[in-house]
XYZ file of C-alpha atoms in Angstrom:
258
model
C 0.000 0.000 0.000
C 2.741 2.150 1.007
C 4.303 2.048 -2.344
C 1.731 2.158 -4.793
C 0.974 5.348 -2.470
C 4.317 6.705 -3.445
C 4.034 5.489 -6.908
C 0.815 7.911 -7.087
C 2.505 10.596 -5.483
C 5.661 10.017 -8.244
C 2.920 10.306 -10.942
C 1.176 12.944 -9.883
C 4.669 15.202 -9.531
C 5.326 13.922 -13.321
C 2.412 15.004 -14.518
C 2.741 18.825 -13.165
C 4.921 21.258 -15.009
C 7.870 22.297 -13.329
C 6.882 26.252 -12.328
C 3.510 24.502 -10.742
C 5.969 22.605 -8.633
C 7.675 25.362 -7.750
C 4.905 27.347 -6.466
C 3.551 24.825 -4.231
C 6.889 23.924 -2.810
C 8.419 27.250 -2.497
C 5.212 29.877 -2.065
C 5.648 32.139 1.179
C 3.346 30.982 4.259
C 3.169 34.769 5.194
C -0.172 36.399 4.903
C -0.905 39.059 2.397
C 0.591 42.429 3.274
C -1.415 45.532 3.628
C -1.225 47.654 0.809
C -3.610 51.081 -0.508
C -4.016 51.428 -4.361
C -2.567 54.677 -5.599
C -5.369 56.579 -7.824
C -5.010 58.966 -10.352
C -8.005 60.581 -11.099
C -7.020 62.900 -14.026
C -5.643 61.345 -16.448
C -8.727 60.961 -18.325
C -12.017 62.919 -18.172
C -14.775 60.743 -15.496
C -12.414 57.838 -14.335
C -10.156 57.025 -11.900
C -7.295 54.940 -12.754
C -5.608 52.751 -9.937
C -2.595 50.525 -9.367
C -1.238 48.413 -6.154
C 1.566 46.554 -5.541
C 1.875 42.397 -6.354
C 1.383 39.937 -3.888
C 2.718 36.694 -3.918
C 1.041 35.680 -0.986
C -2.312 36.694 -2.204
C -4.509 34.050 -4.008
C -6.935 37.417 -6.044
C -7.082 40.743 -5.197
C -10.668 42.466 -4.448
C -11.100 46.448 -5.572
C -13.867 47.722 -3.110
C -15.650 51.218 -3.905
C -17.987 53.386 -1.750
C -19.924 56.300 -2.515
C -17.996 59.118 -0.149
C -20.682 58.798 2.612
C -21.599 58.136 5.886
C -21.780 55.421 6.586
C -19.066 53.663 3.569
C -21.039 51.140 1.508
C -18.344 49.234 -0.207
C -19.364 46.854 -3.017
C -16.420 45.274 -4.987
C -15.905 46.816 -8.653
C -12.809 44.165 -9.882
C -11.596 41.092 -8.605
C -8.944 38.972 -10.083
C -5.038 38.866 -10.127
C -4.569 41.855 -11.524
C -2.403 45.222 -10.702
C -4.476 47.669 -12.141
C -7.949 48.945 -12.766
C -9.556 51.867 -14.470
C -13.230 52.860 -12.807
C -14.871 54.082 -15.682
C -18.197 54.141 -13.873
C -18.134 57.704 -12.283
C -21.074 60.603 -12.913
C -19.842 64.132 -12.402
C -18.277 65.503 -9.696
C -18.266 62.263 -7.699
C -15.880 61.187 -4.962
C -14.831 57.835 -4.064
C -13.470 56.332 -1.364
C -11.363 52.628 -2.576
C -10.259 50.093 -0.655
C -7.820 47.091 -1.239
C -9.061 43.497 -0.119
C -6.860 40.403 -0.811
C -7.790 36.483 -0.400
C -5.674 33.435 0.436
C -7.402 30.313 -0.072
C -10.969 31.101 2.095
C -9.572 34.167 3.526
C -10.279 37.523 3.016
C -7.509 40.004 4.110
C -9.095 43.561 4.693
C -7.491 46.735 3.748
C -6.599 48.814 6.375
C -5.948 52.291 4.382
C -7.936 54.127 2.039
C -7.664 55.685 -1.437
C -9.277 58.897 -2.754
C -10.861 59.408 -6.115
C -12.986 61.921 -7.873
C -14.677 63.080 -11.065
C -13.505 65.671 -13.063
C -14.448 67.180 -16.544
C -10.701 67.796 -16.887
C -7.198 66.063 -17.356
C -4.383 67.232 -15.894
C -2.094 70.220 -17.198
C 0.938 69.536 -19.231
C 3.226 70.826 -16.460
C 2.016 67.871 -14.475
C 3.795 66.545 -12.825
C 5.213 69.366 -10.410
C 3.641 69.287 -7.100
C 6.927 69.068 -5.326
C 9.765 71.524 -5.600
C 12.184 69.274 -6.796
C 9.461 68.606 -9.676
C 9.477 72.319 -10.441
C 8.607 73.041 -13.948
C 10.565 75.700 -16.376
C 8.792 78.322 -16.584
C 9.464 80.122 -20.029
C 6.541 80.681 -21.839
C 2.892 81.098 -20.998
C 1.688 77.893 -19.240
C -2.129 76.799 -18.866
C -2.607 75.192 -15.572
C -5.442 73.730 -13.440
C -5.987 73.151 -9.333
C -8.163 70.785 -8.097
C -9.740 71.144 -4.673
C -11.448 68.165 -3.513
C -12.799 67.891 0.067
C -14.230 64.135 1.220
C -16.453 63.556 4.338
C -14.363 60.513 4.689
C -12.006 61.133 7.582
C -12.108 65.171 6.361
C -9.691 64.090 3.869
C -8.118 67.049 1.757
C -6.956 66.468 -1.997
C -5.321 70.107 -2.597
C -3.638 70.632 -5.555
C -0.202 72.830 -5.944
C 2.212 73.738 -9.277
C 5.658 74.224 -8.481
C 7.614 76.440 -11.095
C 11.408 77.283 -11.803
C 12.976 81.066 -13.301
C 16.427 81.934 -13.991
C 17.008 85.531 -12.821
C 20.145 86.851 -14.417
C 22.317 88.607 -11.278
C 21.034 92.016 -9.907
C 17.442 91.806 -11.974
C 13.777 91.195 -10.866
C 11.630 89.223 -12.632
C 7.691 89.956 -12.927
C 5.197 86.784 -12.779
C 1.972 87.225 -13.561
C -0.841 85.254 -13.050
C -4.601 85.266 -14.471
C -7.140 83.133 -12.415
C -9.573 82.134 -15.087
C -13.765 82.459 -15.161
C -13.716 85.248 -12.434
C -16.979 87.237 -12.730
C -15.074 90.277 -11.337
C -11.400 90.489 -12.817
C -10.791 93.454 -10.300
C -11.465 91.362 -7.378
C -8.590 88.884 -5.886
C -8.033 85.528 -6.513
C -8.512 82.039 -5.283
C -4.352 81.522 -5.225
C -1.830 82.048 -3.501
C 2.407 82.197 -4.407
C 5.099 81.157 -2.617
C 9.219 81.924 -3.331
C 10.725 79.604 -2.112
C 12.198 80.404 1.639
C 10.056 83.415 2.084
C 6.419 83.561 2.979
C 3.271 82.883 0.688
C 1.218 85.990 -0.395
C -2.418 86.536 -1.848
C -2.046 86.414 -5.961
C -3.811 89.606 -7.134
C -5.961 89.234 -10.551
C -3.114 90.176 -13.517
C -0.728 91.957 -10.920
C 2.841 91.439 -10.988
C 4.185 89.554 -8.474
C 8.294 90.825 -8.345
C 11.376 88.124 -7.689
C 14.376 89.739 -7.147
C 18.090 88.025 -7.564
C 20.030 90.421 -5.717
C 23.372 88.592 -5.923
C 26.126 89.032 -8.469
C 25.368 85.647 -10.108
C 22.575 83.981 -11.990
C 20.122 82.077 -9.596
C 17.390 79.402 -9.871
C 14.076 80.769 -8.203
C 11.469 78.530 -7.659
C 7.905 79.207 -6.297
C 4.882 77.395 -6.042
C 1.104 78.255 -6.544
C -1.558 76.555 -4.505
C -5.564 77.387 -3.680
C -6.866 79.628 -0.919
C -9.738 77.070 0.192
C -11.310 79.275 2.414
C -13.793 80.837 0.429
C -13.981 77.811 -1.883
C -15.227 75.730 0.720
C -17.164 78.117 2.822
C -20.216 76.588 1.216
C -21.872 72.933 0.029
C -18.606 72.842 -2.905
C -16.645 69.200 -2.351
C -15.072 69.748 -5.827
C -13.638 72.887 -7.554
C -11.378 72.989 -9.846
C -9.142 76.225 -10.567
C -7.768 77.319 -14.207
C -5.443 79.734 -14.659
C -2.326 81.252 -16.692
C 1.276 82.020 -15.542
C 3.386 84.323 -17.367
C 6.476 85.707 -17.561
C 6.398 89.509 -17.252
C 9.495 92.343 -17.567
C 12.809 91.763 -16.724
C 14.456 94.912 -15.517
C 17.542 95.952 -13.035
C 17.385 95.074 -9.196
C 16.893 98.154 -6.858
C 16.718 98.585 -3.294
């Protein structure tokens, strides 16, 4: 009995190819880690695109989606082995709120983290993508930008938007930037932005008014500065999603004094 037990086993190795072998023999025993998808949610008009990490200890992965609202209602939008998915099921203006679910054999592994997604009408600018300083983009030419402000009643989670930009100065000059918030209904008014130099302090960005950077050294210097939304009077009412357009251009050049 013994060996026509081993004689199965023998023929039942023989007939399994040699990477199915391998993954029975050599597969972790750790359970599925924890992971969040990352979502981008402008790279195409409606949809949120979204990628995770792979999991050899995982068995399938399970996509959950709830309507951003209390309380979550999570139903599962893709399951399978899968690193990716694109949610092409989104109305206007929607938010999201995704999480990651794995199984192992008849175990479902919850995700402990979520992921944020919206609808926009929009993709995202060219300069994209420059939301940190080391990101900054050249600015040398008149650049057509967007900032979107999403707020979720999830957790009070904030997606906030900022453009980071780079100017040569040439030594002892000032530089003008200007910028033009788009769709105002009074032009005279301020804005919904803000600037910030690098290593200095932010400031309001007035409608069209020149906002000065100075190189007051005796070489040519790298500036950088970012714009970002004032929220305040964006979300002072029922808005969850708003989405700022605007222009930044270069303005004159002219000589550095105190």
């Amino acid at each position: 009995m013994k060996m026509q037990l081993t004689a199965l086993v023998f023929l039942l190795l023989a007939s399994c190819s040699d990477d199915l072998i391998s993954d029975v023999l050599f597969r972790t025993m750790d359970d599925p880690f924890d992971d969040t998808p990352i979502v981008d949610s402008l790279s195409r008009e409606h949809s949120s695109s979204l990628s995770w990490k792979n999991d050899e200890a995982c068995d399938s992965f399970r996509l959950m989606r709830s309507y951003d609202s209390s309380p979550l209602c999570f139903t599962c939008i893709y399951e399978g082995t899968g690193t990716e998915y694109t949610d092409l099921d989104m109305g206007d203006k929607e938010r999201h709120i995704y999480r990651l679910d794995k199984t192992r054999g008849k175990k479902t592994f919850i995700g402990g983290e979520y992921a944020y997604g919206f609808s926009a009408d929009c993709r995202g600018d060219e300069c994209e993508p420059n939301d940190e300083e080391e990101c900054a983009t050249p600015l040398s030419h008149d650049l057509v930008c967007n900032l979107p402000c999403v707020k979720f009643e999830t957790d009070g989670k904030r997606l906030i938007d900022a453009d980071w930009f780079s100017v040569e100065i040439p030594p002892q000059r000032s530089v003008e930037i200007v910028i033009a918030q788009h769709g105002l209904a009074n032009e005279s008014t301020g804005t919904n932005l803000k600037i910030q130099v690098s290593g200095f302090e932010s400031e309001s960005v007035k409608q069209k008014v020149a906002q000065v950077i100075s190189n007051t050294s005796h070489e040519a210097k790298v500036f950088r500065f970012r714009i970002y939304p004032e929220t305040t009077e964006l979300f002072s009412s029922n808005t969850s999603i708003a989405l700022i357009e605007y222009t930044v251009s270069l303005g004159m050049t002219y000589k550095y004094s105190l």
